mmCIF file of C-alpha atoms in Angstrom:
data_model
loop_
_atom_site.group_PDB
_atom_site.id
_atom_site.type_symbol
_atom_site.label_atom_id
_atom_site.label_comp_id
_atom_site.label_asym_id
_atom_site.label_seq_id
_atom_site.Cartn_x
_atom_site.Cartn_y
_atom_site.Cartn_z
ATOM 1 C CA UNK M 5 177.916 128.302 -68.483
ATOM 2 C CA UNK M 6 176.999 132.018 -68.010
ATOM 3 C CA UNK M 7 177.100 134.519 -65.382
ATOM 4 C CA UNK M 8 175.449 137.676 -64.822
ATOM 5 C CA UNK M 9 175.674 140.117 -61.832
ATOM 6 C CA UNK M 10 174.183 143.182 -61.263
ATOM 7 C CA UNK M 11 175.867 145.775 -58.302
ATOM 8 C CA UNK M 12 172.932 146.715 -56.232
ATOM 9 C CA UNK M 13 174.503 148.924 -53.263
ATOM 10 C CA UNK M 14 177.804 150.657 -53.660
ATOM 11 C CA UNK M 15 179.268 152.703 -49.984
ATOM 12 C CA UNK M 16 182.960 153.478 -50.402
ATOM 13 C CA UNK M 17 184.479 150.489 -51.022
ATOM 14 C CA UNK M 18 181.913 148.093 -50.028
ATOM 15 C CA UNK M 19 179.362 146.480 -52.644
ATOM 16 C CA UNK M 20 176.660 144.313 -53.131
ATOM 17 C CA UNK M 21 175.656 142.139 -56.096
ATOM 18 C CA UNK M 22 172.699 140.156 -56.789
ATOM 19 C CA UNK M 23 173.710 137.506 -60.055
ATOM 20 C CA UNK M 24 172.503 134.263 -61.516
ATOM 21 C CA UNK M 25 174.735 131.356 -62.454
ATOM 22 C CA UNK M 26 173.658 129.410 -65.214
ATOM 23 C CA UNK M 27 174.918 125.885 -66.247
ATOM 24 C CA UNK M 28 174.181 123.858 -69.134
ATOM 25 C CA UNK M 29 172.702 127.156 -70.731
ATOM 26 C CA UNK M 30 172.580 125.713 -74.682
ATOM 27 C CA UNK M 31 171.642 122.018 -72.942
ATOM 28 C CA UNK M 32 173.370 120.310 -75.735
ATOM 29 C CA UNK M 33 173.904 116.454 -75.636
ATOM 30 C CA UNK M 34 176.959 114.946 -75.270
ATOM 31 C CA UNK M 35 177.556 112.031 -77.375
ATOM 32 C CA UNK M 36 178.752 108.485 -76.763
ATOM 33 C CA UNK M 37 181.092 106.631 -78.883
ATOM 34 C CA UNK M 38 179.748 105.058 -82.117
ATOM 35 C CA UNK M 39 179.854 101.701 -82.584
ATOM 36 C CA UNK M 40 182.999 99.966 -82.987
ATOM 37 C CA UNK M 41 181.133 96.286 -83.697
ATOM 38 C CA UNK M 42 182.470 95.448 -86.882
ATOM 39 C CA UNK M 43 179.651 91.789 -87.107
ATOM 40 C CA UNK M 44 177.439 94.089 -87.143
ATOM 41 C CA UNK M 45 178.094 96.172 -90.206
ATOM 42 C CA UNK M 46 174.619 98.077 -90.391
ATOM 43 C CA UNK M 47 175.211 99.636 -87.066
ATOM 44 C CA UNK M 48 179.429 100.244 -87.711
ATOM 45 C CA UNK M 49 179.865 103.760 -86.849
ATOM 46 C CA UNK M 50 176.564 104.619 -85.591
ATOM 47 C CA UNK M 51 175.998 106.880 -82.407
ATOM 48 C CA UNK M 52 173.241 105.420 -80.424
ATOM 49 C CA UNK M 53 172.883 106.510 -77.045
ATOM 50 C CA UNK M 54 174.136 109.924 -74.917
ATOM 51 C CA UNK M 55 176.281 109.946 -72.031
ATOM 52 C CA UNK M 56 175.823 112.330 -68.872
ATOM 53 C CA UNK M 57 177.759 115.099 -68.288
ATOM 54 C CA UNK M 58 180.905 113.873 -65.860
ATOM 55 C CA UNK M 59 180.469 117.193 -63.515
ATOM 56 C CA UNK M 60 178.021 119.003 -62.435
ATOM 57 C CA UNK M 61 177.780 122.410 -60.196
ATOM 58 C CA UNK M 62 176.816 120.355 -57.671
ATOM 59 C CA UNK M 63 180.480 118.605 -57.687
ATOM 60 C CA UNK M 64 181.516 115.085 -59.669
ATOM 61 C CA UNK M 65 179.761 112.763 -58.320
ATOM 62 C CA UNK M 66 176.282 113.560 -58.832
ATOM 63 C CA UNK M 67 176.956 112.122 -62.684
ATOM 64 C CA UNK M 68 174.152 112.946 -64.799
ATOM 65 C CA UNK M 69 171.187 112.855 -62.283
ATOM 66 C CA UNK M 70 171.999 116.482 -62.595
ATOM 67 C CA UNK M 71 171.708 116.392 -66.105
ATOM 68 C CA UNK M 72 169.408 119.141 -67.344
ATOM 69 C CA UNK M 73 169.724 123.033 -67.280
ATOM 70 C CA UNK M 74 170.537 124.727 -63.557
ATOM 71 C CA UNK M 75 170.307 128.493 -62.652
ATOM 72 C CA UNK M 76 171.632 129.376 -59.340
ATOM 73 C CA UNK M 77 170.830 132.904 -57.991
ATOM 74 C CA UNK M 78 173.566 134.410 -55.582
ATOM 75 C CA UNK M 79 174.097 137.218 -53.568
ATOM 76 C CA UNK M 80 177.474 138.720 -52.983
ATOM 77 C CA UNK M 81 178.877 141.197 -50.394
ATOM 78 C CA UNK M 82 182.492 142.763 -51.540
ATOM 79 C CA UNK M 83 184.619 144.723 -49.024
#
C-alpha cells in the first residue's frame, strides 16, 4: 500500500491536504497451496491456481471481487 499527501493551505494551525491512497500498488499474486495429492505424483507439489486477497480497502467481505489495483484520492482538513 502507499500513501502520498501533499499540504495545500496552511493558516495558523489549520491545514489542508489533498493525497492518494494506493492499494495493491506492486499487484502481486498471492498463491494457493500446492498440491498435496500424493496419486497423483506429476502434479505433487505443484501450485496451480491463485487465491484472492482476504481484505480489501473496501472492508473483508468484498473477498477478491476487489481484486486488482485501487487508488483512492482524499482530501483532509487538520485543525
Amino acid at each position: 500500500d502507499l500513501s502520498v499527501y501533499k499540504a495545500l493551505f496552511r493558516f495558523h494551525t489549520a491545514q489542508f491536504q489533498v493525497g492518494a491512497q494506493a492499494y495493491n500498488v506492486l499487484n502481486h499474486p498471492n498463491f494457493a497451496p500446492p498440491n498435496n495429492d500424493a496419486s497423483q505424483p506429476t502434479a505433487l507439489g505443484l501450485i496451480t491456481s491463485d487465491l484472492g486477497p482476504p481484505t480489501s480497502p473496501y472492508g473483508s467481505f468484498q473477498g477478491n471481487l476487489v481484486s486488482g489495483r485501487i487508488l483512492v484520492v482524499t482530501g483532509r482538513f487538520t485543525f
